[in-house]
Amino acid sequence: MMPITIDANLCNSDELCVRDCPASVLIINEKGQPPVVNPKKAKFCINCGHCASVCPTNAITLSAFADQQPIPYTTENIADYASVEAFFKSRRSVRQFKKKPLTIDEIGELIHLSAYAPSGHNAQPVSWTVLDQPKKVQELAALVIDWMDEMSTTNPAMAEKMFLSAIVYAFKNGADIICRTAPAVAASWAPTEGITPDLDAIIAATHLELAAHSKGLGACWGGYVLLAAKFSEPVRTFLGVPKDHSLHGVMLLGHPSVKYRNAPPRHKAVAEKAGEGYVFPARKNEQ
């Protein structure tokens, strides 16, 4: 089966799909006739959907998504720069959550939207583990604490540098600095081998965070869980990450119990001439 089907009755032969295909899978055999799949390049189709996206007559169907139709863009449902700027500036890392749970369907919507994040060669290699029960989230936090406690003995230099003993002490006295008592966790992981699996999983998690914000939900990166997963097999096993895969994103999720009213200040990006171009150097938050 060819990866792309073109309806000759709908195609207007504008060749937009041919020009936009990143793998040059589509070709013109006869001017004024619908494009066809080059049989020698059919295997290079990455199902990115650019051909279907650029087609103004909806003449193109991807075989991998034969049961789905393209979703039209409209000026009403695409945010302008001012809206995106306000949205980005209103995003905060939320660490205070209501006890109200999130359903697996609510989290599933966010994960589905994250599939529109870019991935290397459109490999779409990202899998997710979701903990939708607060009890399970706390079990995960406890496993991270166990690892931190162990590090205080086996790697005291690292433990001191990252204040692990203080975090363990706080947790044992009722302060969850690991998962912030979030009612849910979504963790993204991908194969160790691939085009750019690590970046793909990180970008997908970032998209999920923004999607959560758009629905009025709170999200925060679970950095301590990510760190522990690099060294702790119990943490990896609990999250269901296979041995030939790596964890790259952990998002604490829930309904925020805090309301932010202002965008905090940030240093302005300043261009500095460097070589043949420009550099926008990092502006650290120094006192």
PDB file of N, CA and C in Angstrom, residues 222-259:
ATOM      1  N   GLY A 222       9.101  17.649  37.317  1.00  0.00           N
ATOM      2  CA  GLY A 222       9.558  16.860  38.470  1.00  0.00           C
ATOM      3  C   GLY A 222      11.031  16.529  38.335  1.00  0.00           C
ATOM      4  N   GLY A 223      11.872  17.512  38.541  1.00  0.00           N
ATOM      5  CA  GLY A 223      13.304  17.351  38.318  1.00  0.00           C
ATOM      6  C   GLY A 223      13.961  16.310  39.207  1.00  0.00           C
ATOM      7  N   TYR A 224      13.501  16.204  40.450  1.00  0.00           N
ATOM      8  CA  TYR A 224      14.106  15.223  41.352  1.00  0.00           C
ATOM      9  C   TYR A 224      13.775  13.791  40.915  1.00  0.00           C
ATOM     10  N   VAL A 225      12.575  13.603  40.376  1.00  0.00           N
ATOM     11  CA  VAL A 225      12.215  12.277  39.861  1.00  0.00           C
ATOM     12  C   VAL A 225      13.094  11.931  38.664  1.00  0.00           C
ATOM     13  N   LEU A 226      13.285  12.911  37.783  1.00  0.00           N
ATOM     14  CA  LEU A 226      14.148  12.707  36.615  1.00  0.00           C
ATOM     15  C   LEU A 226      15.569  12.334  37.025  1.00  0.00           C
ATOM     16  N   LEU A 227      16.087  13.054  38.013  1.00  0.00           N
ATOM     17  CA  LEU A 227      17.447  12.786  38.484  1.00  0.00           C
ATOM     18  C   LEU A 227      17.549  11.386  39.073  1.00  0.00           C
ATOM     19  N   ALA A 228      16.595  11.037  39.910  1.00  0.00           N
ATOM     20  CA  ALA A 228      16.630   9.724  40.556  1.00  0.00           C
ATOM     21  C   ALA A 228      16.534   8.599  39.533  1.00  0.00           C
ATOM     22  N   ALA A 229      15.733   8.811  38.486  1.00  0.00           N
ATOM     23  CA  ALA A 229      15.530   7.764  37.476  1.00  0.00           C
ATOM     24  C   ALA A 229      16.815   7.420  36.731  1.00  0.00           C
ATOM     25  N   LYS A 230      17.776   8.354  36.725  1.00  0.00           N
ATOM     26  CA  LYS A 230      19.055   8.081  36.062  1.00  0.00           C
ATOM     27  C   LYS A 230      19.882   7.047  36.828  1.00  0.00           C
ATOM     28  N   PHE A 231      19.617   6.938  38.122  1.00  0.00           N
ATOM     29  CA  PHE A 231      20.446   6.076  38.966  1.00  0.00           C
ATOM     30  C   PHE A 231      19.663   4.971  39.668  1.00  0.00           C
ATOM     31  N   SER A 232      18.367   5.167  39.852  1.00  0.00           N
ATOM     32  CA  SER A 232      17.570   4.249  40.666  1.00  0.00           C
ATOM     33  C   SER A 232      16.706   3.330  39.804  1.00  0.00           C
ATOM     34  N   GLU A 233      17.010   2.045  39.837  1.00  0.00           N
ATOM     35  CA  GLU A 233      16.203   1.070  39.091  1.00  0.00           C
ATOM     36  C   GLU A 233      14.788   0.974  39.656  1.00  0.00           C
ATOM     37  N   PRO A 234      14.587   1.046  40.986  1.00  0.00           N
ATOM     38  CA  PRO A 234      13.224   1.015  41.515  1.00  0.00           C
ATOM     39  C   PRO A 234      12.347   2.151  40.981  1.00  0.00           C
ATOM     40  N   VAL A 235      12.919   3.339  40.805  1.00  0.00           N
ATOM     41  CA  VAL A 235      12.144   4.460  40.263  1.00  0.00           C
ATOM     42  C   VAL A 235      11.769   4.183  38.811  1.00  0.00           C
ATOM     43  N   ARG A 236      12.734   3.712  38.025  1.00  0.00           N
ATOM     44  CA  ARG A 236      12.467   3.398  36.620  1.00  0.00           C
ATOM     45  C   ARG A 236      11.413   2.296  36.503  1.00  0.00           C
ATOM     46  N   THR A 237      11.546   1.277  37.323  1.00  0.00           N
ATOM     47  CA  THR A 237      10.601   0.163  37.275  1.00  0.00           C
ATOM     48  C   THR A 237       9.202   0.620  37.656  1.00  0.00           C
ATOM     49  N   PHE A 238       9.109   1.448  38.675  1.00  0.00           N
ATOM     50  CA  PHE A 238       7.808   1.948  39.125  1.00  0.00           C
ATOM     51  C   PHE A 238       7.107   2.715  38.009  1.00  0.00           C
ATOM     52  N   LEU A 239       7.883   3.445  37.215  1.00  0.00           N
ATOM     53  CA  LEU A 239       7.316   4.226  36.114  1.00  0.00           C
ATOM     54  C   LEU A 239       7.190   3.413  34.826  1.00  0.00           C
ATOM     55  N   GLY A 240       7.567   2.155  34.873  1.00  0.00           N
ATOM     56  CA  GLY A 240       7.374   1.289  33.718  1.00  0.00           C
ATOM     57  C   GLY A 240       8.257   1.590  32.533  1.00  0.00           C
ATOM     58  N   VAL A 241       9.446   2.144  32.783  1.00  0.00           N
ATOM     59  CA  VAL A 241      10.367   2.479  31.692  1.00  0.00           C
ATOM     60  C   VAL A 241      11.195   1.244  31.335  1.00  0.00           C
ATOM     61  N   PRO A 242      11.086   0.740  30.102  1.00  0.00           N
ATOM     62  CA  PRO A 242      11.860  -0.449  29.706  1.00  0.00           C
ATOM     63  C   PRO A 242      13.367  -0.197  29.763  1.00  0.00           C
ATOM     64  N   LYS A 243      14.133  -1.260  29.826  1.00  0.00           N
ATOM     65  CA  LYS A 243      15.589  -1.137  29.965  1.00  0.00           C
ATOM     66  C   LYS A 243      16.243  -0.449  28.776  1.00  0.00           C
ATOM     67  N   ASP A 244      15.673  -0.599  27.591  1.00  0.00           N
ATOM     68  CA  ASP A 244      16.269   0.032  26.415  1.00  0.00           C
ATOM     69  C   ASP A 244      15.644   1.390  26.105  1.00  0.00           C
ATOM     70  N   HIS A 245      15.012   1.985  27.114  1.00  0.00           N
ATOM     71  CA  HIS A 245      14.414   3.312  26.995  1.00  0.00           C
ATOM     72  C   HIS A 245      14.935   4.205  28.119  1.00  0.00           C
ATOM     73  N   SER A 246      14.730   5.508  27.961  1.00  0.00           N
ATOM     74  CA  SER A 246      15.170   6.469  28.981  1.00  0.00           C
ATOM     75  C   SER A 246      14.053   7.453  29.289  1.00  0.00           C
ATOM     76  N   LEU A 247      13.997   7.844  30.552  1.00  0.00           N
ATOM     77  CA  LEU A 247      13.017   8.838  30.994  1.00  0.00           C
ATOM     78  C   LEU A 247      13.575  10.235  30.748  1.00  0.00           C
ATOM     79  N   HIS A 248      12.750  11.115  30.171  1.00  0.00           N
ATOM     80  CA  HIS A 248      13.243  12.454  29.840  1.00  0.00           C
ATOM     81  C   HIS A 248      12.344  13.587  30.340  1.00  0.00           C
ATOM     82  N   GLY A 249      11.111  13.281  30.688  1.00  0.00           N
ATOM     83  CA  GLY A 249      10.215  14.337  31.157  1.00  0.00           C
ATOM     84  C   GLY A 249       9.311  13.831  32.256  1.00  0.00           C
ATOM     85  N   VAL A 250       9.189  14.576  33.334  1.00  0.00           N
ATOM     86  CA  VAL A 250       8.261  14.244  34.415  1.00  0.00           C
ATOM     87  C   VAL A 250       7.470  15.499  34.745  1.00  0.00           C
ATOM     88  N   MET A 251       6.156  15.424  34.593  1.00  0.00           N
ATOM     89  CA  MET A 251       5.316  16.587  34.826  1.00  0.00           C
ATOM     90  C   MET A 251       4.362  16.320  35.992  1.00  0.00           C
ATOM     91  N   LEU A 252       4.458  17.155  37.015  1.00  0.00           N
ATOM     92  CA  LEU A 252       3.519  17.105  38.132  1.00  0.00           C
ATOM     93  C   LEU A 252       2.281  17.871  37.700  1.00  0.00           C
ATOM     94  N   LEU A 253       1.102  17.276  37.856  1.00  0.00           N
ATOM     95  CA  LEU A 253      -0.121  17.866  37.315  1.00  0.00           C
ATOM     96  C   LEU A 253      -1.223  17.937  38.360  1.00  0.00           C
ATOM     97  N   GLY A 254      -2.067  18.949  38.231  1.00  0.00           N
ATOM     98  CA  GLY A 254      -3.219  19.073  39.105  1.00  0.00           C
ATOM     99  C   GLY A 254      -3.909  20.408  38.936  1.00  0.00           C
ATOM    100  N   HIS A 255      -4.963  20.597  39.716  1.00  0.00           N
ATOM    101  CA  HIS A 255      -5.661  21.884  39.725  1.00  0.00           C
ATOM    102  C   HIS A 255      -4.924  22.816  40.687  1.00  0.00           C
ATOM    103  N   PRO A 256      -4.485  23.969  40.230  1.00  0.00           N
ATOM    104  CA  PRO A 256      -3.697  24.858  41.098  1.00  0.00           C
ATOM    105  C   PRO A 256      -4.521  25.423  42.247  1.00  0.00           C
ATOM    106  N   SER A 257      -3.898  25.521  43.406  1.00  0.00           N
ATOM    107  CA  SER A 257      -4.551  26.160  44.555  1.00  0.00           C
ATOM    108  C   SER A 257      -3.987  27.558  44.775  1.00  0.00           C
ATOM    109  N   VAL A 258      -3.230  28.044  43.805  1.00  0.00           N
ATOM    110  CA  VAL A 258      -2.639  29.378  43.869  1.00  0.00           C
ATOM    111  C   VAL A 258      -2.972  30.104  42.573  1.00  0.00           C
ATOM    112  N   LYS A 259      -3.147  31.422  42.657  1.00  0.00           N
ATOM    113  CA  LYS A 259      -3.441  32.224  41.466  1.00  0.00           C
ATOM    114  C   LYS A 259      -2.355  33.274  41.289  1.00  0.00           C
TER     115      LYS A 259
END
